[in-house]
C-alpha cells in the first residue's frame, strides 16, 4: 500500500484517535484500578499485557524488514527505538508486575491488539519504505536531534515512574498508596506524561504522519486516564497533595 491510499488510512486513524479521546473522557478503560467483570471474560493481567503489547513490535518489524526501502542508519535507529520501547512494555514490564489476582477483560486486550497491530503496521510500513529516504545527514537534522532528546527524556520519566509505582506495594499487597518523589511531586501520572513526551519525540525525529498518529493516540488514551486517576486519588485520599495536577505540572 502506497501513496494516497496509505495517507488516507493514516488520516482516518488520526480521526479515530480524536473520537476515542472524546469517548475516553466519558468511559474509563476498565483495566487496573477500574477493572470490571461487566465487560465479559477476563485474563490474568500480566498475561494480557504480554499478549497485547507483543503485537506492536512484531507488526512493526514484519513490515519494516519486508519494506523495499533502503535500510539506512537512521532507519535502523527508528526500528531500534521502537523495538527497545516494546521489549520493555511487552516483556520486562509485565514480568515485573506482581503476581496478583488482578485481571483484565479479554475485550480490552483484543482492542489493544487491534490498536498495536495498526500502529506497528503504519509505522513499520512507512519507515521500511519511506517516500523520501532518510540518509545519514538526517542524524544532524535539528528534527532528529530534538526528537531523539525528547524520546530519551520521555522514556526515562516513564521508566522511573512505572518503577516507583511498582515499589509502592509490598509482596502480596493489592491496595494503593500516594506516590511520592520525582515528578510525582507535581503530577499524579508522570508515567503517562513520560510516555506522551516519548512518542511526540518519535514523531519529531521521524517527521512522519504515522508516528504523529501514534503520538496523538497515546495522548488520546492517556490524557483522559490521567484525569480519571487524579480524580480517583483526590476522592480516595483526604490528604492528597493539593498542589499536584493530573498530567502537566501547574497546567492540567
Ligand atoms: N501508548 C499508549 O497508548 C499507552 C496506553 C496505556 C498504557 N500505556 C503505558 O503502560 C504503562 C502502564 O499503564 P497503566 O495505565 O496500567 O498505568 P497505572 O494505572 O499507573 O498502573 C501502573 C502499575 O502501577 C500500579 N499502581 C498505580 N498506581 C498505584 C498506586 N497509587 N499504589 C500502588 N500501585 C499503583 C498499578 O496497579 P493496578 O494494576 O493494580 O492498578 C499497575 O500495576 C504506563 O507506562 C503507560 O504509559 C501506554
GROMACS .gro file of C-alpha atoms and ligand atoms in nm:
model
  300
    1UNK     CA    1   0.000   0.000   0.000
    2UNK     CA    2   0.149   0.334  -0.103
    3UNK     CA    3   0.069   0.694  -0.181
    4UNK     CA    4  -0.276   0.844  -0.134
    5UNK     CA    5  -0.444   0.529   0.000
    6UNK     CA    6  -0.182   0.494   0.277
    7UNK     CA    7  -0.207   0.864   0.361
    8UNK     CA    8  -0.587   0.836   0.375
    9UNK     CA    9  -0.556   0.543   0.616
   10UNK     CA   10  -0.325   0.742   0.844
   11UNK     CA   11  -0.561   1.042   0.847
   12UNK     CA   12  -0.859   0.814   0.916
   13UNK     CA   13  -0.662   0.661   1.204
   14UNK     CA   14  -0.597   1.011   1.343
   15UNK     CA   15  -0.971   1.083   1.316
   16UNK     CA   16  -1.050   0.768   1.516
   17UNK     CA   17  -0.796   0.878   1.780
   18UNK     CA   18  -0.983   1.206   1.823
   19UNK     CA   19  -1.316   1.023   1.856
   20UNK     CA   20  -1.160   0.784   2.110
   21UNK     CA   21  -1.031   1.079   2.309
   22UNK     CA   22  -1.385   1.214   2.343
   23UNK     CA   23  -1.520   0.867   2.431
   24UNK     CA   24  -1.247   0.804   2.692
   25UNK     CA   25  -1.331   1.130   2.866
   26UNK     CA   26  -1.668   0.967   2.940
   27UNK     CA   27  -1.585   0.595   2.976
   28UNK     CA   28  -1.281   0.483   3.178
   29UNK     CA   29  -1.089   0.198   3.012
   30UNK     CA   30  -1.168  -0.094   3.250
   31UNK     CA   31  -0.825  -0.225   3.345
   32UNK     CA   32  -0.605  -0.173   3.650
   33UNK     CA   33  -0.796   0.006   3.930
   34UNK     CA   34  -1.107   0.033   3.709
   35UNK     CA   35  -1.118  -0.332   3.608
   36UNK     CA   36  -1.464  -0.488   3.593
   37UNK     CA   37  -1.632  -0.815   3.501
   38UNK     CA   38  -1.917  -0.636   3.323
   39UNK     CA   39  -1.702  -0.632   3.009
   40UNK     CA   40  -1.718  -1.013   2.980
   41UNK     CA   41  -1.448  -1.278   3.028
   42UNK     CA   42  -1.114  -1.174   3.178
   43UNK     CA   43  -0.747  -1.284   3.160
   44UNK     CA   44  -0.470  -1.253   3.423
   45UNK     CA   45  -0.337  -0.902   3.373
   46UNK     CA   46   0.031  -0.999   3.331
   47UNK     CA   47  -0.061  -1.238   3.050
   48UNK     CA   48  -0.293  -0.976   2.898
   49UNK     CA   49  -0.017  -0.713   2.889
   50UNK     CA   50   0.228  -0.952   2.728
   51UNK     CA   51  -0.010  -1.082   2.462
   52UNK     CA   52  -0.146  -0.743   2.360
   53UNK     CA   53   0.181  -0.548   2.359
   54UNK     CA   54   0.399  -0.801   2.176
   55UNK     CA   55   0.182  -0.743   1.867
   56UNK     CA   56   0.325  -0.394   1.816
   57UNK     CA   57   0.696  -0.477   1.769
   58UNK     CA   58   0.604  -0.791   1.575
   59UNK     CA   59   0.395  -0.592   1.326
   60UNK     CA   60   0.648  -0.308   1.312
   61UNK     CA   61   0.943  -0.537   1.240
   62UNK     CA   62   0.750  -0.751   0.991
   63UNK     CA   63   0.658  -0.451   0.775
   64UNK     CA   64   0.984  -0.261   0.835
   65UNK     CA   65   1.207  -0.553   0.735
   66UNK     CA   66   0.978  -0.651   0.447
   67UNK     CA   67   0.969  -0.294   0.312
   68UNK     CA   68   1.154  -0.233  -0.015
   69UNK     CA   69   1.324   0.089   0.101
   70UNK     CA   70   1.698   0.103   0.182
   71UNK     CA   71   1.776   0.029   0.548
   72UNK     CA   72   1.987   0.336   0.621
   73UNK     CA   73   2.148   0.427   0.955
   74UNK     CA   74   1.855   0.649   1.063
   75UNK     CA   75   1.604   0.379   0.960
   76UNK     CA   76   1.779   0.127   1.185
   77UNK     CA   77   1.778   0.380   1.472
   78UNK     CA   78   1.400   0.426   1.432
   79UNK     CA   79   1.349   0.048   1.438
   80UNK     CA   80   1.579   0.011   1.739
   81UNK     CA   81   1.391   0.277   1.940
   82UNK     CA   82   1.051   0.122   1.863
   83UNK     CA   83   1.176  -0.226   1.949
   84UNK     CA   84   1.354  -0.116   2.268
   85UNK     CA   85   1.037   0.051   2.394
   86UNK     CA   86   0.833  -0.262   2.330
   87UNK     CA   87   1.087  -0.506   2.472
   88UNK     CA   88   1.023  -0.319   2.794
   89UNK     CA   89   0.647  -0.277   2.756
   90UNK     CA   90   0.567  -0.627   2.624
   91UNK     CA   91   0.818  -0.838   2.821
   92UNK     CA   92   1.005  -0.665   3.105
   93UNK     CA   93   0.709  -0.456   3.229
   94UNK     CA   94   0.457  -0.745   3.260
   95UNK     CA   95   0.716  -0.979   3.409
   96UNK     CA   96   0.790  -0.723   3.680
   97UNK     CA   97   0.423  -0.672   3.766
   98UNK     CA   98   0.335  -0.850   4.088
   99UNK     CA   99   0.166  -1.190   4.053
  100UNK     CA  100  -0.164  -1.063   4.190
  101UNK     CA  101  -0.516  -1.179   4.123
  102UNK     CA  102  -0.567  -0.870   3.907
  103UNK     CA  103  -0.736  -0.949   3.574
  104UNK     CA  104  -0.831  -0.752   3.262
  105UNK     CA  105  -1.127  -0.801   3.027
  106UNK     CA  106  -1.046  -1.002   2.714
  107UNK     CA  107  -1.233  -0.729   2.522
  108UNK     CA  108  -0.978  -0.468   2.637
  109UNK     CA  109  -0.692  -0.700   2.544
  110UNK     CA  110  -0.839  -0.752   2.196
  111UNK     CA  111  -0.895  -0.379   2.144
  112UNK     CA  112  -0.531  -0.325   2.239
  113UNK     CA  113  -0.424  -0.597   1.993
  114UNK     CA  114  -0.601  -0.410   1.710
  115UNK     CA  115  -0.452  -0.079   1.829
  116UNK     CA  116  -0.100  -0.221   1.847
  117UNK     CA  117  -0.128  -0.407   1.515
  118UNK     CA  118  -0.239  -0.090   1.339
  119UNK     CA  119   0.031   0.130   1.492
  120UNK     CA  120   0.300  -0.131   1.426
  121UNK     CA  121   0.181  -0.171   1.065
  122UNK     CA  122   0.154   0.201   0.986
  123UNK     CA  123   0.494   0.288   1.133
  124UNK     CA  124   0.683  -0.023   1.015
  125UNK     CA  125   0.538   0.003   0.664
  126UNK     CA  126   0.620   0.373   0.632
  127UNK     CA  127   0.972   0.354   0.778
  128UNK     CA  128   1.051   0.034   0.584
  129UNK     CA  129   0.986   0.210   0.255
  130UNK     CA  130   0.964   0.586   0.313
  131UNK     CA  131   0.869   0.824   0.031
  132UNK     CA  132   1.192   1.018   0.097
  133UNK     CA  133   1.496   0.815   0.209
  134UNK     CA  134   1.648   0.914   0.545
  135UNK     CA  135   2.021   0.936   0.461
  136UNK     CA  136   2.293   0.971   0.725
  137UNK     CA  137   2.264   1.351   0.704
  138UNK     CA  138   1.934   1.307   0.894
  139UNK     CA  139   2.142   1.243   1.210
  140UNK     CA  140   2.244   1.611   1.203
  141UNK     CA  141   1.897   1.745   1.128
  142UNK     CA  142   1.754   1.956   1.416
  143UNK     CA  143   1.432   1.749   1.398
  144UNK     CA  144   1.626   1.430   1.462
  145UNK     CA  145   1.828   1.585   1.745
  146UNK     CA  146   1.528   1.744   1.920
  147UNK     CA  147   1.308   1.436   1.873
  148UNK     CA  148   1.576   1.197   1.996
  149UNK     CA  149   1.633   1.412   2.307
  150UNK     CA  150   1.258   1.414   2.381
  151UNK     CA  151   1.232   1.041   2.321
  152UNK     CA  152   1.511   0.966   2.569
  153UNK     CA  153   1.382   1.212   2.832
  154UNK     CA  154   1.026   1.079   2.797
  155UNK     CA  155   1.136   0.717   2.819
  156UNK     CA  156   1.344   0.799   3.129
  157UNK     CA  157   1.047   0.966   3.303
  158UNK     CA  158   0.815   0.678   3.205
  159UNK     CA  159   1.051   0.403   3.323
  160UNK     CA  160   1.136   0.578   3.651
  161UNK     CA  161   0.772   0.650   3.731
  162UNK     CA  162   0.648   0.300   3.644
  163UNK     CA  163   0.917   0.159   3.873
  164UNK     CA  164   0.821   0.399   4.155
  165UNK     CA  165   0.456   0.286   4.127
  166UNK     CA  166   0.557  -0.082   4.139
  167UNK     CA  167   0.765  -0.016   4.450
  168UNK     CA  168   0.462   0.118   4.640
  169UNK     CA  169   0.332  -0.230   4.719
  170UNK     CA  170   0.490  -0.489   4.943
  171UNK     CA  171   0.465  -0.853   4.828
  172UNK     CA  172   0.103  -0.970   4.846
  173UNK     CA  173  -0.045  -0.619   4.876
  174UNK     CA  174  -0.310  -0.507   4.626
  175UNK     CA  175  -0.411  -0.166   4.764
  176UNK     CA  176  -0.300   0.181   4.663
  177UNK     CA  177  -0.074   0.442   4.828
  178UNK     CA  178   0.003   0.804   4.745
  179UNK     CA  179   0.314   0.802   4.522
  180UNK     CA  180   0.591   1.044   4.619
  181UNK     CA  181   0.918   1.173   4.475
  182UNK     CA  182   1.038   1.260   4.126
  183UNK     CA  183   0.770   1.418   3.908
  184UNK     CA  184   0.503   1.278   4.145
  185UNK     CA  185   0.572   1.594   4.345
  186UNK     CA  186   0.386   1.788   4.074
  187UNK     CA  187   0.162   1.544   3.887
  188UNK     CA  188  -0.041   1.231   3.958
  189UNK     CA  189   0.064   1.045   3.642
  190UNK     CA  190   0.425   1.118   3.538
  191UNK     CA  191   0.443   0.774   3.375
  192UNK     CA  192   0.179   0.892   3.125
  193UNK     CA  193   0.349   1.230   3.081
  194UNK     CA  194   0.678   1.050   3.001
  195UNK     CA  195   0.506   0.819   2.752
  196UNK     CA  196   0.344   1.112   2.569
  197UNK     CA  197   0.676   1.305   2.555
  198UNK     CA  198   0.847   0.990   2.425
  199UNK     CA  199   0.610   0.945   2.129
  200UNK     CA  200   0.597   1.316   2.049
  201UNK     CA  201   0.977   1.284   2.030
  202UNK     CA  202   0.945   0.986   1.795
  203UNK     CA  203   0.705   1.183   1.571
  204UNK     CA  204   0.957   1.470   1.553
  205UNK     CA  205   1.263   1.253   1.498
  206UNK     CA  206   1.099   1.061   1.211
  207UNK     CA  207   0.898   1.366   1.092
  208UNK     CA  208   0.628   1.128   0.969
  209UNK     CA  209   0.247   1.119   0.981
  210UNK     CA  210   0.224   0.756   1.108
  211UNK     CA  211   0.440   0.849   1.408
  212UNK     CA  212   0.230   1.162   1.458
  213UNK     CA  213  -0.082   0.942   1.459
  214UNK     CA  214   0.072   0.724   1.730
  215UNK     CA  215   0.167   1.027   1.942
  216UNK     CA  216  -0.193   1.153   1.911
  217UNK     CA  217  -0.332   0.809   2.000
  218UNK     CA  218  -0.106   0.794   2.305
  219UNK     CA  219  -0.232   1.133   2.419
  220UNK     CA  220  -0.593   1.029   2.341
  221UNK     CA  221  -0.553   0.723   2.565
  222UNK     CA  222  -0.351   0.874   2.847
  223UNK     CA  223  -0.487   1.229   2.898
  224UNK     CA  224  -0.837   1.101   2.995
  225UNK     CA  225  -0.684   0.824   3.207
  226UNK     CA  226  -0.461   1.073   3.390
  227UNK     CA  227  -0.765   1.294   3.462
  228UNK     CA  228  -0.954   0.988   3.595
  229UNK     CA  229  -0.660   0.876   3.813
  230UNK     CA  230  -0.622   1.228   3.950
  231UNK     CA  231  -0.993   1.249   4.043
  232UNK     CA  232  -0.971   0.898   4.191
  233UNK     CA  233  -0.669   0.988   4.411
  234UNK     CA  234  -0.846   1.301   4.537
  235UNK     CA  235  -1.158   1.106   4.627
  236UNK     CA  236  -0.966   0.819   4.794
  237UNK     CA  237  -0.703   1.015   4.993
  238UNK     CA  238  -0.817   1.310   5.207
  239UNK     CA  239  -0.457   1.428   5.244
  240UNK     CA  240  -0.378   1.408   4.870
  241UNK     CA  241  -0.133   1.693   4.788
  242UNK     CA  242  -0.340   1.994   4.676
  243UNK     CA  243  -0.068   2.139   4.450
  244UNK     CA  244  -0.048   1.823   4.241
  245UNK     CA  245  -0.213   1.834   3.895
  246UNK     CA  246  -0.310   1.534   3.680
  247UNK     CA  247  -0.054   1.527   3.399
  248UNK     CA  248   0.127   1.854   3.323
  249UNK     CA  249   0.281   2.044   3.616
  250UNK     CA  250   0.071   2.352   3.710
  251UNK     CA  251  -0.141   2.328   3.391
  252UNK     CA  252  -0.350   2.011   3.361
  253LIG     N1  253   0.091   0.433   2.446
  253LIG     C1  254  -0.030   0.415   2.499
  253LIG     O1  255  -0.131   0.446   2.437
  253LIG     C2  256  -0.045   0.355   2.637
  253LIG     C3  257  -0.173   0.319   2.682
  253LIG     C4  258  -0.186   0.264   2.811
  253LIG     C5  259  -0.074   0.249   2.892
  253LIG     N2  260   0.049   0.284   2.845
  253LIG     C6  261   0.167   0.271   2.932
  253LIG     O2  262   0.161   0.148   3.001
  253LIG     C7  263   0.208   0.163   3.136
  253LIG     C8  264   0.103   0.111   3.236
  253LIG     O3  265  -0.016   0.183   3.218
  253LIG     P1  266  -0.134   0.175   3.328
  253LIG     O4  267  -0.249   0.252   3.271
  253LIG     O5  268  -0.153   0.035   3.376
  253LIG     O6  269  -0.066   0.260   3.447
  253LIG     P2  270  -0.113   0.278   3.601
  253LIG     O7  271  -0.262   0.278   3.613
  253LIG     O8  272  -0.040   0.398   3.651
  253LIG     O9  273  -0.059   0.145   3.674
  253LIG     C9  274   0.074   0.104   3.659
  253LIG    C10  275   0.105  -0.003   3.764
  253LIG    O10  276   0.126   0.056   3.892
  253LIG    C11  277   0.027   0.012   3.987
  253LIG     N3  278  -0.014   0.134   4.058
  253LIG    C12  279  -0.057   0.250   4.000
  253LIG     N4  280  -0.082   0.343   4.096
  253LIG    C13  281  -0.057   0.284   4.214
  253LIG    C14  282  -0.064   0.330   4.350
  253LIG     N5  283  -0.102   0.455   4.380
  253LIG     N6  284  -0.033   0.243   4.450
  253LIG    C15  285   0.007   0.117   4.420
  253LIG     N7  286   0.018   0.068   4.294
  253LIG    C16  287  -0.013   0.151   4.192
  253LIG    C17  288  -0.086  -0.047   3.904
  253LIG    O11  289  -0.156  -0.146   3.978
  253LIG     P3  290  -0.307  -0.188   3.938
  253LIG    O12  291  -0.299  -0.255   3.802
  253LIG    O13  292  -0.346  -0.282   4.048
  253LIG    O14  293  -0.390  -0.061   3.934
  253LIG    C18  294  -0.007  -0.105   3.785
  253LIG    O15  295   0.050  -0.228   3.822
  253LIG    C19  296   0.240   0.311   3.155
  253LIG    O16  297   0.379   0.331   3.141
  253LIG    C20  298   0.167   0.379   3.039
  253LIG    O17  299   0.233   0.495   2.998
  253LIG    C21  300   0.065   0.335   2.720
   0.00000   0.00000   0.00000
